Amino acid sequence: MKNQNIDTVKLLGGEPMLHSHIEDIVKLSLKNFLYVQIFTNGMFSDELAHFVKQFFPRIKFTFNVMTPGFQLNNKIRSNVLDRIKNFASVTETTLSLTIDSAT
């Protein structure tokens, strides 16, 4: 599946970090692509954060900061902001905003 013209696979969903086989998906993706870009709400376990860190900077993150949890729950917002700051210091990290009629 390796392709010289495509270097990144993007994982999104739903919430890809909640998939029961996300570790296998990440490993398989990194065998076939130089980079993996994961779109997430940032609410995943510290164990999973530790797992992906071993592959930095080949794993990049986009955090959606327009989720209800991020917007309405101070504890969730604080945890996600900490994760964003932590990841941004070692790998490409971007923010995304979901814009709809309610926002």
Short mmCIF file of C-alpha atoms in Angstrom, two decimals:
data_model
loop_
_atom_site.label_atom_id
_atom_site.label_comp_id
_atom_site.label_asym_id
_atom_site.label_seq_id
_atom_site.Cartn_x
_atom_site.Cartn_y
_atom_site.Cartn_z
CA MET A 1 0.00 0.00 0.00
CA LYS A 2 2.99 2.32 0.24
CA ASN A 3 2.64 5.20 -2.17
CA GLN A 4 5.44 7.63 -2.92
CA ASN A 5 2.94 10.46 -3.47
CA ILE A 6 0.90 10.07 -0.29
CA ASP A 7 2.74 10.41 3.00
CA THR A 8 -0.11 10.86 5.52
CA VAL A 9 -3.16 8.88 6.53
CA LYS A 10 -5.83 10.74 8.53
CA LEU A 11 -7.85 8.99 11.21
CA LEU A 12 -11.16 10.58 12.11
CA GLY A 13 -14.63 9.52 13.03
CA GLY A 14 -16.56 9.62 15.55
CA GLU A 15 -13.64 9.51 17.90
CA PRO A 16 -10.78 7.36 16.58
CA MET A 17 -9.00 7.29 19.94
CA LEU A 18 -11.94 5.30 21.37
CA HIS A 19 -11.67 2.52 18.78
CA SER A 20 -10.92 -0.80 20.47
CA HIS A 21 -8.08 -1.49 18.00
CA ILE A 22 -6.60 2.02 17.72
CA GLU A 23 -3.11 0.84 18.69
CA ASP A 24 -3.13 -1.75 15.89
CA ILE A 25 -4.56 0.80 13.46
CA VAL A 26 -1.80 3.28 14.31
CA LYS A 27 0.95 0.67 13.95
CA LEU A 28 -0.42 -0.56 10.60
CA SER A 29 -0.80 3.01 9.36
CA LEU A 30 2.80 3.83 10.27
CA LYS A 31 4.00 0.77 8.34
CA ASN A 32 2.37 2.15 5.21
CA PHE A 33 2.61 5.93 5.62
CA LEU A 34 5.22 8.31 6.94
CA TYR A 35 2.68 10.19 9.10
CA VAL A 36 -0.62 9.56 10.87
CA GLN A 37 -2.89 12.55 11.52
CA ILE A 38 -5.43 11.88 14.28
CA PHE A 39 -8.52 14.07 14.67
CA THR A 40 -9.74 13.89 18.26
CA ASN A 41 -11.67 15.62 21.01
CA GLY A 42 -8.66 14.99 23.26
CA MET A 43 -10.56 12.97 25.85
CA PHE A 44 -8.60 9.74 25.91
CA SER A 45 -6.62 7.84 28.51
CA ASP A 46 -3.15 8.71 29.72
CA GLU A 47 -2.11 5.18 28.74
CA LEU A 48 -3.14 5.85 25.16
CA ALA A 49 -1.35 9.20 25.24
CA HIS A 50 1.80 7.39 26.36
CA PHE A 51 1.38 4.87 23.51
CA VAL A 52 1.17 7.52 20.77
CA LYS A 53 4.04 9.57 22.21
CA GLN A 54 6.50 6.82 21.33
CA PHE A 55 5.80 7.56 17.65
CA PHE A 56 6.15 11.35 17.76
CA PRO A 57 6.73 13.27 15.52
CA ARG A 58 5.28 10.77 13.01
CA ILE A 59 1.88 11.06 14.70
CA LYS A 60 0.24 14.46 14.40
CA PHE A 61 -2.90 15.64 16.15
CA THR A 62 -5.84 17.89 15.41
CA PHE A 63 -7.93 18.66 18.48
CA ASN A 64 -11.56 19.71 18.06
CA VAL A 65 -12.18 22.36 20.70
CA MET A 66 -15.85 22.90 19.85
CA THR A 67 -17.16 19.78 21.55
CA PRO A 68 -19.81 20.16 24.26
CA GLY A 69 -17.45 18.68 26.83
CA PHE A 70 -14.70 21.17 26.03
CA GLN A 71 -17.10 24.10 25.90
CA LEU A 72 -19.19 23.31 28.99
CA ASN A 73 -17.03 21.32 31.40
CA ASN A 74 -14.09 23.08 33.07
CA LYS A 75 -12.39 19.82 34.09
CA ILE A 76 -12.57 18.38 30.57
CA ARG A 77 -11.40 21.68 29.07
CA SER A 78 -8.44 21.83 31.47
CA ASN A 79 -7.44 18.21 30.74
CA VAL A 80 -7.67 18.68 26.98
CA LEU A 81 -5.75 21.97 27.10
CA ASP A 82 -3.00 20.26 29.10
CA ARG A 83 -2.82 17.48 26.51
CA ILE A 84 -2.70 20.02 23.65
CA LYS A 85 0.15 21.92 25.31
CA ASN A 86 2.03 18.71 26.03
CA PHE A 87 1.68 17.33 22.50
CA ALA A 88 2.35 20.66 20.79
CA SER A 89 5.82 20.77 22.30
CA VAL A 90 6.86 17.54 20.52
CA THR A 91 4.69 17.00 17.43
CA GLU A 92 2.57 18.91 14.93
CA THR A 93 -0.63 19.86 16.72
CA THR A 94 -3.50 21.91 15.34
CA LEU A 95 -6.92 22.99 16.56
CA SER A 96 -10.20 22.58 14.72
CA LEU A 97 -13.55 24.26 15.17
CA THR A 98 -16.80 22.62 14.15
CA ILE A 99 -19.05 25.41 12.95
CA ASP A 100 -22.79 24.90 12.72
CA SER A 101 -25.94 26.92 13.30
CA ALA A 102 -25.68 26.41 17.09
CA THR A 103 -22.16 27.84 17.28
#
